PDB file of C-alpha atoms and ligand atoms in Angstrom:
ATOM      1  CA  MET M  25      34.817  -1.510 -95.167  1.00  0.00           C
ATOM      2  CA  PRO M  26      31.436   0.226 -95.622  1.00  0.00           C
ATOM      3  CA  GLY M  27      31.229   3.971 -94.864  1.00  0.00           C
ATOM      4  CA  GLY M  28      30.491   5.324 -91.380  1.00  0.00           C
ATOM      5  CA  VAL M  29      30.934   3.465 -88.112  1.00  0.00           C
ATOM      6  CA  VAL M  30      31.217  -0.307 -88.356  1.00  0.00           C
ATOM      7  CA  ALA M  31      30.831  -2.423 -85.244  1.00  0.00           C
ATOM      8  CA  ALA M  32      30.710  -6.155 -84.620  1.00  0.00           C
ATOM      9  CA  SER M  33      29.438  -6.814 -81.142  1.00  0.00           C
ATOM     10  CA  ALA M  34      28.439  -5.426 -77.749  1.00  0.00           C
ATOM     11  CA  VAL M  35      28.625  -7.656 -74.687  1.00  0.00           C
ATOM     12  CA  LEU M  36      28.847  -7.599 -70.917  1.00  0.00           C
ATOM     13  CA  HIS M  37      32.441  -8.751 -70.671  1.00  0.00           C
ATOM     14  CA  LYS M  38      34.279 -10.240 -67.701  1.00  0.00           C
ATOM     15  CA  GLY M  39      37.706 -10.428 -69.298  1.00  0.00           C
ATOM     16  CA  GLU M  40      39.093  -7.083 -68.192  1.00  0.00           C
ATOM     17  CA  GLU M  41      41.100  -6.101 -65.093  1.00  0.00           C
ATOM     18  CA  PRO M  42      39.096  -6.488 -61.809  1.00  0.00           C
ATOM     19  CA  PRO M  43      38.177  -2.796 -61.188  1.00  0.00           C
ATOM     20  CA  LEU M  44      36.740  -2.597 -64.707  1.00  0.00           C
ATOM     21  CA  ILE M  45      34.339  -5.511 -64.388  1.00  0.00           C
ATOM     22  CA  GLY M  46      32.081  -4.623 -61.457  1.00  0.00           C
ATOM     23  CA  GLU M  47      29.266  -7.026 -60.720  1.00  0.00           C
ATOM     24  CA  LYS M  48      27.940  -7.730 -64.203  1.00  0.00           C
ATOM     25  CA  GLY M  49      30.876  -6.948 -66.478  1.00  0.00           C
ATOM     26  CA  SER M  50      32.323  -4.204 -68.606  1.00  0.00           C
ATOM     27  CA  GLY M  51      30.078  -2.984 -71.430  1.00  0.00           C
ATOM     28  CA  ALA M  52      32.400  -3.785 -74.312  1.00  0.00           C
ATOM     29  CA  VAL M  53      31.628  -2.509 -77.793  1.00  0.00           C
ATOM     30  CA  PHE M  54      33.898  -4.047 -80.431  1.00  0.00           C
ATOM     31  CA  PHE M  55      34.476  -1.814 -83.445  1.00  0.00           C
ATOM     32  CA  SER M  56      35.641  -3.074 -86.825  1.00  0.00           C
ATOM     33  CA  GLY M  57      38.998  -2.143 -88.320  1.00  0.00           C
ATOM     34  CA  CYS M  58      42.169  -0.998 -86.557  1.00  0.00           C
ATOM     35  CA  THR M  59      44.920   1.532 -87.164  1.00  0.00           C
ATOM     36  CA  LEU M  60      47.562  -1.168 -86.511  1.00  0.00           C
ATOM     37  CA  GLY M  61      47.824  -4.745 -87.737  1.00  0.00           C
ATOM     38  CA  CYS M  62      49.440  -6.885 -85.059  1.00  0.00           C
ATOM     39  CA  PRO M  63      50.479 -10.353 -86.216  1.00  0.00           C
ATOM     40  CA  PHE M  64      49.128 -11.870 -82.992  1.00  0.00           C
ATOM     41  CA  CYS M  65      45.751 -10.100 -82.996  1.00  0.00           C
ATOM     42  CA  GLN M  66      43.049 -12.254 -81.429  1.00  0.00           C
ATOM     43  CA  ASN M  67      40.335 -10.086 -83.002  1.00  0.00           C
ATOM     44  CA  GLU M  68      41.519 -10.313 -86.581  1.00  0.00           C
ATOM     45  CA  GLN M  69      38.047 -11.213 -87.886  1.00  0.00           C
ATOM     46  CA  ILE M  70      37.085  -7.643 -87.067  1.00  0.00           C
ATOM     47  CA  SER M  71      40.396  -5.744 -86.870  1.00  0.00           C
ATOM     48  CA  ILE M  72      41.848  -7.002 -90.156  1.00  0.00           C
ATOM     49  CA  ASP M  73      38.877  -8.507 -92.030  1.00  0.00           C
ATOM     50  CA  SER M  74      36.416  -5.806 -90.886  1.00  0.00           C
ATOM     51  CA  MET M  75      33.573  -8.173 -90.033  1.00  0.00           C
ATOM     52  CA  GLY M  76      30.660  -6.083 -88.748  1.00  0.00           C
ATOM     53  CA  ALA M  77      27.790  -3.870 -89.822  1.00  0.00           C
ATOM     54  CA  ASP M  78      27.225  -0.145 -90.282  1.00  0.00           C
ATOM     55  CA  ILE M  79      25.747   1.477 -87.215  1.00  0.00           C
ATOM     56  CA  THR M  80      24.496   5.050 -86.957  1.00  0.00           C
ATOM     57  CA  ASP M  81      25.445   7.359 -84.084  1.00  0.00           C
ATOM     58  CA  ASN M  82      21.853   7.091 -82.956  1.00  0.00           C
ATOM     59  CA  GLU M  83      21.922   3.281 -82.892  1.00  0.00           C
ATOM     60  CA  LEU M  84      25.284   3.318 -81.150  1.00  0.00           C
ATOM     61  CA  ALA M  85      23.884   5.554 -78.409  1.00  0.00           C
ATOM     62  CA  ALA M  86      21.041   3.048 -77.998  1.00  0.00           C
ATOM     63  CA  VAL M  87      23.586   0.208 -77.652  1.00  0.00           C
ATOM     64  CA  PHE M  88      25.395   2.140 -74.884  1.00  0.00           C
ATOM     65  CA  LEU M  89      22.104   2.632 -73.037  1.00  0.00           C
ATOM     66  CA  ALA M  90      21.204  -1.053 -73.475  1.00  0.00           C
ATOM     67  CA  LEU M  91      24.557  -2.062 -71.951  1.00  0.00           C
ATOM     68  CA  GLU M  92      23.935   0.210 -68.975  1.00  0.00           C
ATOM     69  CA  ALA M  93      20.420  -1.210 -68.548  1.00  0.00           C
ATOM     70  CA  GLU M  94      21.985  -4.715 -68.419  1.00  0.00           C
ATOM     71  CA  GLY M  95      24.241  -3.604 -65.541  1.00  0.00           C
ATOM     72  CA  ALA M  96      27.508  -2.735 -67.311  1.00  0.00           C
ATOM     73  CA  SER M  97      30.031  -0.993 -65.069  1.00  0.00           C
ATOM     74  CA  ASN M  98      31.311   1.135 -67.954  1.00  0.00           C
ATOM     75  CA  ILE M  99      31.124   1.577 -71.719  1.00  0.00           C
ATOM     76  CA  ASN M 100      34.283  -0.047 -73.027  1.00  0.00           C
ATOM     77  CA  LEU M 101      35.106   1.319 -76.487  1.00  0.00           C
ATOM     78  CA  VAL M 102      37.357  -1.360 -77.979  1.00  0.00           C
ATOM     79  CA  THR M 103      39.552  -0.121 -80.846  1.00  0.00           C
ATOM     80  CA  ALA M 104      37.407   2.859 -81.834  1.00  0.00           C
ATOM     81  CA  THR M 105      40.174   5.256 -82.928  1.00  0.00           C
ATOM     82  CA  GLN M 106      39.117   5.117 -86.588  1.00  0.00           C
ATOM     83  CA  PHE M 107      35.632   6.324 -85.616  1.00  0.00           C
ATOM     84  CA  THR M 108      36.528   8.931 -82.987  1.00  0.00           C
ATOM     85  CA  PRO M 109      34.180  11.824 -84.007  1.00  0.00           C
ATOM     86  CA  SER M 110      31.145   9.536 -84.384  1.00  0.00           C
ATOM     87  CA  VAL M 111      31.824   7.782 -81.099  1.00  0.00           C
ATOM     88  CA  ILE M 112      32.072  11.123 -79.288  1.00  0.00           C
ATOM     89  CA  ALA M 113      28.748  12.148 -80.855  1.00  0.00           C
ATOM     90  CA  ALA M 114      27.093   8.867 -79.842  1.00  0.00           C
ATOM     91  CA  VAL M 115      28.328   9.200 -76.250  1.00  0.00           C
ATOM     92  CA  GLY M 116      26.983  12.771 -76.176  1.00  0.00           C
ATOM     93  CA  GLU M 117      23.606  11.560 -77.366  1.00  0.00           C
ATOM     94  CA  ALA M 118      23.521   8.716 -74.832  1.00  0.00           C
ATOM     95  CA  ARG M 119      24.523  11.115 -72.019  1.00  0.00           C
ATOM     96  CA  ALA M 120      21.676  13.442 -73.058  1.00  0.00           C
ATOM     97  CA  LYS M 121      19.343  10.449 -72.764  1.00  0.00           C
ATOM     98  CA  GLY M 122      20.563   9.617 -69.266  1.00  0.00           C
ATOM     99  CA  LEU M 123      23.686   7.441 -69.600  1.00  0.00           C
ATOM    100  CA  GLN M 124      25.540   7.576 -66.260  1.00  0.00           C
ATOM    101  CA  ILE M 125      28.338   5.005 -66.332  1.00  0.00           C
ATOM    102  CA  PRO M 126      31.985   5.872 -67.159  1.00  0.00           C
ATOM    103  CA  ILE M 127      33.281   5.767 -70.721  1.00  0.00           C
ATOM    104  CA  MET M 128      36.493   3.821 -71.290  1.00  0.00           C
ATOM    105  CA  TRP M 129      38.924   4.143 -74.214  1.00  0.00           C
ATOM    106  CA  ASN M 130      40.452   0.715 -74.896  1.00  0.00           C
ATOM    107  CA  SER M 131      43.051   1.173 -77.600  1.00  0.00           C
ATOM    108  CA  SER M 132      46.450   0.281 -79.018  1.00  0.00           C
ATOM    109  CA  GLY M 133      47.967   3.577 -77.838  1.00  0.00           C
ATOM    110  CA  TYR M 134      48.618   4.458 -81.501  1.00  0.00           C
ATOM    111  CA  GLU M 135      46.780   7.773 -81.349  1.00  0.00           C
ATOM    112  CA  THR M 136      47.574  11.303 -82.367  1.00  0.00           C
ATOM    113  CA  ASN M 137      47.583  14.042 -79.731  1.00  0.00           C
ATOM    114  CA  ARG M 138      44.672  15.563 -81.625  1.00  0.00           C
ATOM    115  CA  THR M 139      42.617  12.413 -81.090  1.00  0.00           C
ATOM    116  CA  VAL M 140      43.382  12.356 -77.370  1.00  0.00           C
ATOM    117  CA  LYS M 141      42.461  16.030 -77.093  1.00  0.00           C
ATOM    118  CA  LEU M 142      39.188  15.447 -78.919  1.00  0.00           C
ATOM    119  CA  LEU M 143      38.386  12.643 -76.478  1.00  0.00           C
ATOM    120  CA  SER M 144      39.421  14.445 -73.319  1.00  0.00           C
ATOM    121  CA  GLU M 145      35.945  15.581 -72.245  1.00  0.00           C
ATOM    122  CA  THR M 146      34.358  12.244 -73.151  1.00  0.00           C
ATOM    123  CA  ILE M 147      36.665   9.644 -71.638  1.00  0.00           C
ATOM    124  CA  ASP M 148      36.708   8.762 -67.935  1.00  0.00           C
ATOM    125  CA  ILE M 149      38.953   5.691 -68.048  1.00  0.00           C
ATOM    126  CA  TRP M 150      41.967   5.307 -70.321  1.00  0.00           C
ATOM    127  CA  LEU M 151      43.036   1.757 -71.176  1.00  0.00           C
ATOM    128  CA  PRO M 152      45.862   2.034 -73.715  1.00  0.00           C
ATOM    129  CA  ASP M 153      48.356  -0.635 -74.743  1.00  0.00           C
ATOM    130  CA  ILE M 154      52.009   0.108 -74.819  1.00  0.00           C
ATOM    131  CA  LYS M 155      53.269  -2.579 -77.154  1.00  0.00           C
ATOM    132  CA  THR M 156      56.917  -1.623 -77.587  1.00  0.00           C
ATOM    133  CA  LEU M 157      59.147   1.442 -77.443  1.00  0.00           C
ATOM    134  CA  ASP M 158      61.628   0.032 -79.948  1.00  0.00           C
ATOM    135  CA  PRO M 159      61.070   1.450 -83.467  1.00  0.00           C
ATOM    136  CA  MET M 160      62.793  -1.580 -85.037  1.00  0.00           C
ATOM    137  CA  VAL M 161      60.416  -3.956 -83.242  1.00  0.00           C
ATOM    138  CA  SER M 162      57.350  -1.926 -84.144  1.00  0.00           C
ATOM    139  CA  GLU M 163      58.428  -1.706 -87.756  1.00  0.00           C
ATOM    140  CA  ARG M 164      59.081  -5.443 -87.917  1.00  0.00           C
ATOM    141  CA  LEU M 165      55.853  -6.465 -86.176  1.00  0.00           C
ATOM    142  CA  PHE M 166      53.316  -3.788 -87.073  1.00  0.00           C
ATOM    143  CA  GLY M 167      54.908  -1.999 -90.026  1.00  0.00           C
ATOM    144  CA  ALA M 168      54.660   1.170 -87.908  1.00  0.00           C
ATOM    145  CA  ARG M 169      58.078   2.565 -87.037  1.00  0.00           C
ATOM    146  CA  ASP M 170      56.396   5.616 -85.498  1.00  0.00           C
ATOM    147  CA  TYR M 171      54.384   3.564 -82.985  1.00  0.00           C
ATOM    148  CA  PRO M 172      56.769   4.187 -80.023  1.00  0.00           C
ATOM    149  CA  ALA M 173      56.789   7.966 -80.477  1.00  0.00           C
ATOM    150  CA  ALA M 174      53.011   8.075 -80.955  1.00  0.00           C
ATOM    151  CA  ALA M 175      52.307   5.827 -77.954  1.00  0.00           C
ATOM    152  CA  ARG M 176      54.704   7.712 -75.642  1.00  0.00           C
ATOM    153  CA  ALA M 177      53.080  11.040 -76.519  1.00  0.00           C
ATOM    154  CA  SER M 178      49.460   9.857 -76.481  1.00  0.00           C
ATOM    155  CA  ILE M 179      49.762   7.932 -73.209  1.00  0.00           C
ATOM    156  CA  LYS M 180      51.419  10.854 -71.431  1.00  0.00           C
ATOM    157  CA  MET M 181      48.673  13.105 -72.727  1.00  0.00           C
ATOM    158  CA  MET M 182      45.977  10.678 -71.514  1.00  0.00           C
ATOM    159  CA  ALA M 183      47.565  10.781 -68.043  1.00  0.00           C
ATOM    160  CA  SER M 184      47.532  14.594 -68.117  1.00  0.00           C
ATOM    161  CA  GLN M 185      43.898  14.675 -69.218  1.00  0.00           C
ATOM    162  CA  LEU M 186      42.994  12.348 -66.358  1.00  0.00           C
ATOM    163  CA  GLU M 187      44.791  14.589 -63.865  1.00  0.00           C
ATOM    164  CA  LYS M 188      42.881  17.615 -65.158  1.00  0.00           C
ATOM    165  CA  ARG M 189      39.674  15.716 -64.430  1.00  0.00           C
ATOM    166  CA  GLY M 190      40.749  15.004 -60.833  1.00  0.00           C
ATOM    167  CA  GLY M 191      42.754  11.777 -61.206  1.00  0.00           C
ATOM    168  CA  GLU M 192      41.833   8.225 -60.340  1.00  0.00           C
ATOM    169  CA  LEU M 193      38.540   7.493 -58.615  1.00  0.00           C
ATOM    170  CA  ILE M 194      37.599   3.994 -57.458  1.00  0.00           C
ATOM    171  CA  GLU M 195      34.352   3.378 -55.558  1.00  0.00           C
ATOM    172  CA  ASP M 196      33.441  -0.002 -54.071  1.00  0.00           C
ATOM    173  CA  ASN M 197      36.304  -1.585 -56.045  1.00  0.00           C
ATOM    174  CA  VAL M 198      34.931  -0.263 -59.337  1.00  0.00           C
ATOM    175  CA  MET M 199      36.913   2.287 -61.341  1.00  0.00           C
ATOM    176  CA  LYS M 200      34.985   5.457 -62.149  1.00  0.00           C
ATOM    177  CA  ARG M 201      37.970   7.413 -63.434  1.00  0.00           C
ATOM    178  CA  GLY M 202      41.492   6.238 -64.027  1.00  0.00           C
ATOM    179  CA  MET M 203      44.128   4.775 -66.260  1.00  0.00           C
ATOM    180  CA  ILE M 204      45.423   1.257 -66.740  1.00  0.00           C
ATOM    181  CA  VAL M 205      48.309   0.773 -69.167  1.00  0.00           C
ATOM    182  CA  ARG M 206      48.559  -2.691 -70.690  1.00  0.00           C
ATOM    183  CA  HIS M 207      51.737  -4.313 -71.900  1.00  0.00           C
ATOM    184  CA  LEU M 208      51.711  -7.717 -73.559  1.00  0.00           C
ATOM    185  CA  VAL M 209      55.095  -9.405 -73.372  1.00  0.00           C
ATOM    186  CA  MET M 210      55.875 -10.810 -76.796  1.00  0.00           C
ATOM    187  CA  PRO M 211      57.851 -13.994 -77.449  1.00  0.00           C
ATOM    188  CA  GLY M 212      61.530 -13.285 -78.008  1.00  0.00           C
ATOM    189  CA  GLU M 213      61.124  -9.575 -77.231  1.00  0.00           C
ATOM    190  CA  LEU M 214      61.993  -9.457 -73.528  1.00  0.00           C
ATOM    191  CA  ASP M 215      64.462  -6.570 -73.974  1.00  0.00           C
ATOM    192  CA  SER M 216      61.681  -4.534 -75.509  1.00  0.00           C
ATOM    193  CA  SER M 217      59.559  -5.233 -72.407  1.00  0.00           C
ATOM    194  CA  ARG M 218      62.361  -4.062 -70.119  1.00  0.00           C
ATOM    195  CA  ALA M 219      62.443  -0.724 -71.965  1.00  0.00           C
ATOM    196  CA  VAL M 220      58.669  -0.406 -71.585  1.00  0.00           C
ATOM    197  CA  LEU M 221      58.822  -1.080 -67.829  1.00  0.00           C
ATOM    198  CA  GLU M 222      61.642   1.416 -67.384  1.00  0.00           C
ATOM    199  CA  TRP M 223      59.732   4.113 -69.291  1.00  0.00           C
ATOM    200  CA  TYR M 224      56.546   3.341 -67.379  1.00  0.00           C
ATOM    201  CA  ALA M 225      58.402   3.715 -64.063  1.00  0.00           C
ATOM    202  CA  GLU M 226      59.896   7.042 -65.121  1.00  0.00           C
ATOM    203  CA  ASN M 227      56.691   8.545 -66.511  1.00  0.00           C
ATOM    204  CA  LEU M 228      53.571   6.934 -65.123  1.00  0.00           C
ATOM    205  CA  ILE M 229      54.274   5.141 -61.894  1.00  0.00           C
ATOM    206  CA  ASP M 230      52.081   7.374 -59.688  1.00  0.00           C
ATOM    207  CA  ARG M 231      49.636   8.284 -62.424  1.00  0.00           C
ATOM    208  CA  ALA M 232      48.317   4.927 -63.627  1.00  0.00           C
ATOM    209  CA  MET M 233      48.255   1.207 -62.959  1.00  0.00           C
ATOM    210  CA  LEU M 234      50.222  -1.282 -65.035  1.00  0.00           C
ATOM    211  CA  SER M 235      48.643  -4.433 -66.428  1.00  0.00           C
ATOM    212  CA  LEU M 236      51.446  -6.798 -67.387  1.00  0.00           C
ATOM    213  CA  MET M 237      50.143  -9.497 -69.685  1.00  0.00           C
ATOM    214  CA  VAL M 238      52.173 -12.634 -70.248  1.00  0.00           C
ATOM    215  CA  GLN M 239      49.551 -14.841 -71.848  1.00  0.00           C
ATOM    216  CA  TYR M 240      50.562 -14.406 -75.450  1.00  0.00           C
ATOM    217  CA  THR M 241      48.055 -16.698 -77.166  1.00  0.00           C
ATOM    218  CA  PRO M 242      48.169 -16.559 -80.946  1.00  0.00           C
ATOM    219  CA  VAL M 243      45.210 -17.443 -83.090  1.00  0.00           C
ATOM    220  CA  ASN M 244      45.561 -20.882 -84.570  1.00  0.00           C
ATOM    221  CA  GLU M 245      45.106 -20.639 -88.268  1.00  0.00           C
ATOM    222  CA  SER M 246      46.147 -17.202 -89.404  1.00  0.00           C
ATOM    223  CA  GLY M 247      49.816 -17.992 -90.005  1.00  0.00           C
ATOM    224  CA  ARG M 248      50.453 -14.394 -88.888  1.00  0.00           C
ATOM    225  CA  GLN M 249      51.572 -15.168 -85.362  1.00  0.00           C
ATOM    226  CA  ILE M 250      55.132 -14.513 -84.147  1.00  0.00           C
ATOM    227  CA  ALA M 251      55.310 -17.744 -82.129  1.00  0.00           C
ATOM    228  CA  GLY M 252      53.682 -21.121 -82.580  1.00  0.00           C
ATOM    229  CA  PRO M 253      50.182 -21.816 -81.237  1.00  0.00           C
ATOM    230  CA  ASP M 254      51.654 -23.808 -78.347  1.00  0.00           C
ATOM    231  CA  TYR M 255      53.928 -21.014 -77.130  1.00  0.00           C
ATOM    232  CA  ILE M 256      53.986 -20.533 -73.378  1.00  0.00           C
ATOM    233  CA  MET M 257      56.301 -18.208 -71.498  1.00  0.00           C
ATOM    234  CA  GLN M 258      59.232 -19.936 -69.780  1.00  0.00           C
ATOM    235  CA  ASP M 259      59.796 -19.684 -66.003  1.00  0.00           C
ATOM    236  CA  ASN M 260      63.119 -17.875 -66.434  1.00  0.00           C
ATOM    237  CA  GLU M 261      61.481 -15.214 -68.623  1.00  0.00           C
ATOM    238  CA  TYR M 262      58.673 -14.721 -66.118  1.00  0.00           C
ATOM    239  CA  ASN M 263      61.127 -14.494 -63.221  1.00  0.00           C
ATOM    240  CA  GLN M 264      63.132 -11.936 -65.162  1.00  0.00           C
ATOM    241  CA  LEU M 265      60.005  -9.783 -65.512  1.00  0.00           C
ATOM    242  CA  LEU M 266      59.364 -10.040 -61.765  1.00  0.00           C
ATOM    243  CA  GLU M 267      62.932  -8.905 -61.080  1.00  0.00           C
ATOM    244  CA  TRP M 268      62.473  -5.908 -63.364  1.00  0.00           C
ATOM    245  CA  LEU M 269      59.190  -4.916 -61.710  1.00  0.00           C
ATOM    246  CA  ASP M 270      61.091  -4.969 -58.440  1.00  0.00           C
ATOM    247  CA  GLU M 271      64.076  -3.078 -59.858  1.00  0.00           C
ATOM    248  CA  PHE M 272      61.836  -0.295 -61.223  1.00  0.00           C
ATOM    249  CA  GLY M 273      59.649  -0.154 -58.111  1.00  0.00           C
ATOM    250  CA  ILE M 274      56.415  -0.980 -59.966  1.00  0.00           C
ATOM    251  CA  GLU M 275      53.942  -2.258 -57.399  1.00  0.00           C
ATOM    252  CA  GLU M 276      50.505  -0.985 -58.449  1.00  0.00           C
ATOM    253  CA  GLY M 277      48.723  -3.016 -61.046  1.00  0.00           C
ATOM    254  CA  PHE M 278      47.931  -6.448 -62.365  1.00  0.00           C
ATOM    255  CA  LEU M 279      50.074  -9.372 -63.413  1.00  0.00           C
ATOM    256  CA  GLN M 280      48.885 -12.387 -65.362  1.00  0.00           C
ATOM    257  CA  SER M 281      50.181 -15.863 -64.763  1.00  0.00           C
ATOM    258  CA  PRO M 282      51.557 -17.721 -67.813  1.00  0.00           C
ATOM    259  CA  GLU M 283      49.795 -20.936 -66.722  1.00  0.00           C
ATOM    260  CA  ALA M 284      46.443 -19.235 -67.137  1.00  0.00           C
ATOM    261  CA  ALA M 285      46.986 -18.761 -70.898  1.00  0.00           C
ATOM    262  CA  SER M 286      43.949 -20.122 -72.679  1.00  0.00           C
ATOM    263  CA  LYS M 287      42.547 -20.205 -76.177  1.00  0.00           C
ATOM    264  CA  GLU M 288      39.101 -19.965 -74.573  1.00  0.00           C
ATOM    265  CA  TRP M 289      39.387 -16.199 -74.753  1.00  0.00           C
ATOM    266  CA  ILE M 290      39.900 -16.057 -78.510  1.00  0.00           C
ATOM    267  CA  PRO M 291      36.593 -14.657 -79.758  1.00  0.00           C
ATOM    268  CA  ASP M 292      34.577 -15.725 -82.771  1.00  0.00           C
ATOM    269  CA  PHE M 293      32.661 -12.687 -83.952  1.00  0.00           C
ATOM    270  CA  SER M 294      30.542 -14.744 -86.349  1.00  0.00           C
ATOM    271  CA  ARG M 295      28.741 -16.079 -83.242  1.00  0.00           C
ATOM    272  CA  LEU M 296      26.037 -14.081 -81.462  1.00  0.00           C
ATOM    273  CA  ASN M 297      28.104 -14.461 -78.294  1.00  0.00           C
ATOM    274  CA  PRO M 298      31.725 -14.273 -79.466  1.00  0.00           C
ATOM    275  CA  PHE M 299      33.071 -15.431 -76.075  1.00  0.00           C
ATOM    276  CA  PRO M 300      32.244 -18.407 -73.814  1.00  0.00           C
ATOM    277  CA  GLU M 301      28.934 -17.866 -72.024  1.00  0.00           C
ATOM    278  CA  LYS M 302      30.497 -17.753 -68.550  1.00  0.00           C
ATOM    279  CA  TYR M 303      32.566 -14.723 -69.522  1.00  0.00           C
ATOM    280  CA  SER M 304      30.185 -12.767 -71.676  1.00  0.00           C
ATOM    281  CA  LYS M 305      26.548 -11.854 -72.254  1.00  0.00           C
ATOM    282  CA  PRO M 306      25.630 -10.520 -75.703  1.00  0.00           C
ATOM    283  CA  VAL M 307      23.635  -7.312 -75.922  1.00  0.00           C
ATOM    284  CA  TRP M 308      24.021  -6.415 -79.626  1.00  0.00           C
ATOM    285  CA  HIS M 309      25.507  -8.195 -82.651  1.00  0.00           C
ATOM    286  CA  TRP M 310      26.171  -7.160 -86.235  1.00  0.00           C
ATOM    287  CA  LYS M 311      23.863  -9.930 -87.459  1.00  0.00           C
ATOM    288  CA  PHE M 312      20.970  -8.169 -85.706  1.00  0.00           C
ATOM    289  CA  LYS M 313      21.205  -5.468 -88.389  1.00  0.00           C
TER     290      LYS M 313
HETATM  291  S1  SF4 Q 419      46.039  -3.002 -81.993  1.00  0.00           S
HETATM  292 FE1  SF4 Q 419      44.757  -4.551 -80.981  1.00  0.00          FE
HETATM  293  S2  SF4 Q 419      42.978  -4.791 -82.339  1.00  0.00           S
HETATM  294 FE2  SF4 Q 419      44.558  -3.723 -83.528  1.00  0.00          FE
HETATM  295  S3  SF4 Q 419      45.613  -5.370 -84.645  1.00  0.00           S
HETATM  296 FE3  SF4 Q 419      46.754  -4.974 -82.733  1.00  0.00          FE
HETATM  297  S4  SF4 Q 419      45.934  -6.462 -81.225  1.00  0.00           S
HETATM  298 FE4  SF4 Q 419      44.474  -6.324 -82.955  1.00  0.00          FE
END
């Protein structure tokens, strides 16, 4: 990967949870690289293969302002952990030039407490994953046995930072401040999901919303997926998840339907618009550089 910040694409994106989309979409900026390496990653062109171009803090600030000018409801920093100081600087510069919309941190949850602290004055909306709390699963899938401990600590700290800023704020169905915790149920790992739901209920139930994702859709050709390309969650597995949500009293949040799984959402970052036109409007692309 070249030095400095590397980014692949900035789009108005309609593929996030409803309060994050607003009228025109979330202003998603996709950064290259990732601190994890999930075998099912749909963004592996950028996360693993680092497709993208160098972008200065100054240029990044201009991209944020361009997204706002196009009507973005927020600036959605997708997998930016590896560039944290530069991203904070670029947000500061954009704010000084008039940027008004909320800044969202869309990450794997694999952060240090130091990173979360650094971000605390910058981030309005936290959107972390919680992939698993089982060290054996995280070692097997991501080669990161410490993922559960890191995610537990960072997510709790994000919730505390949000509370210090006044907690969740939603205006006209659009989130201005808040926290949505995403969990993707992985094939064959239902027990791991139960542990995640239990932990969420104990630690975050009144502090965040849960987004339970059941549309595991592997990329076709990578050979890195943990289930075949035709995998679809079975009814009994889905019903089990519903029972657990009920058992743990989790009511606030979002739940995908397995039938809605679609390869349409798998992006191609070599295209100027990586997503289908109906879901996404490109604002910046690495090929523009
Ligand atoms: S954390 Fe997200 S971006 Fe990184 S490899 Fe995993 S799925 Fe891909």
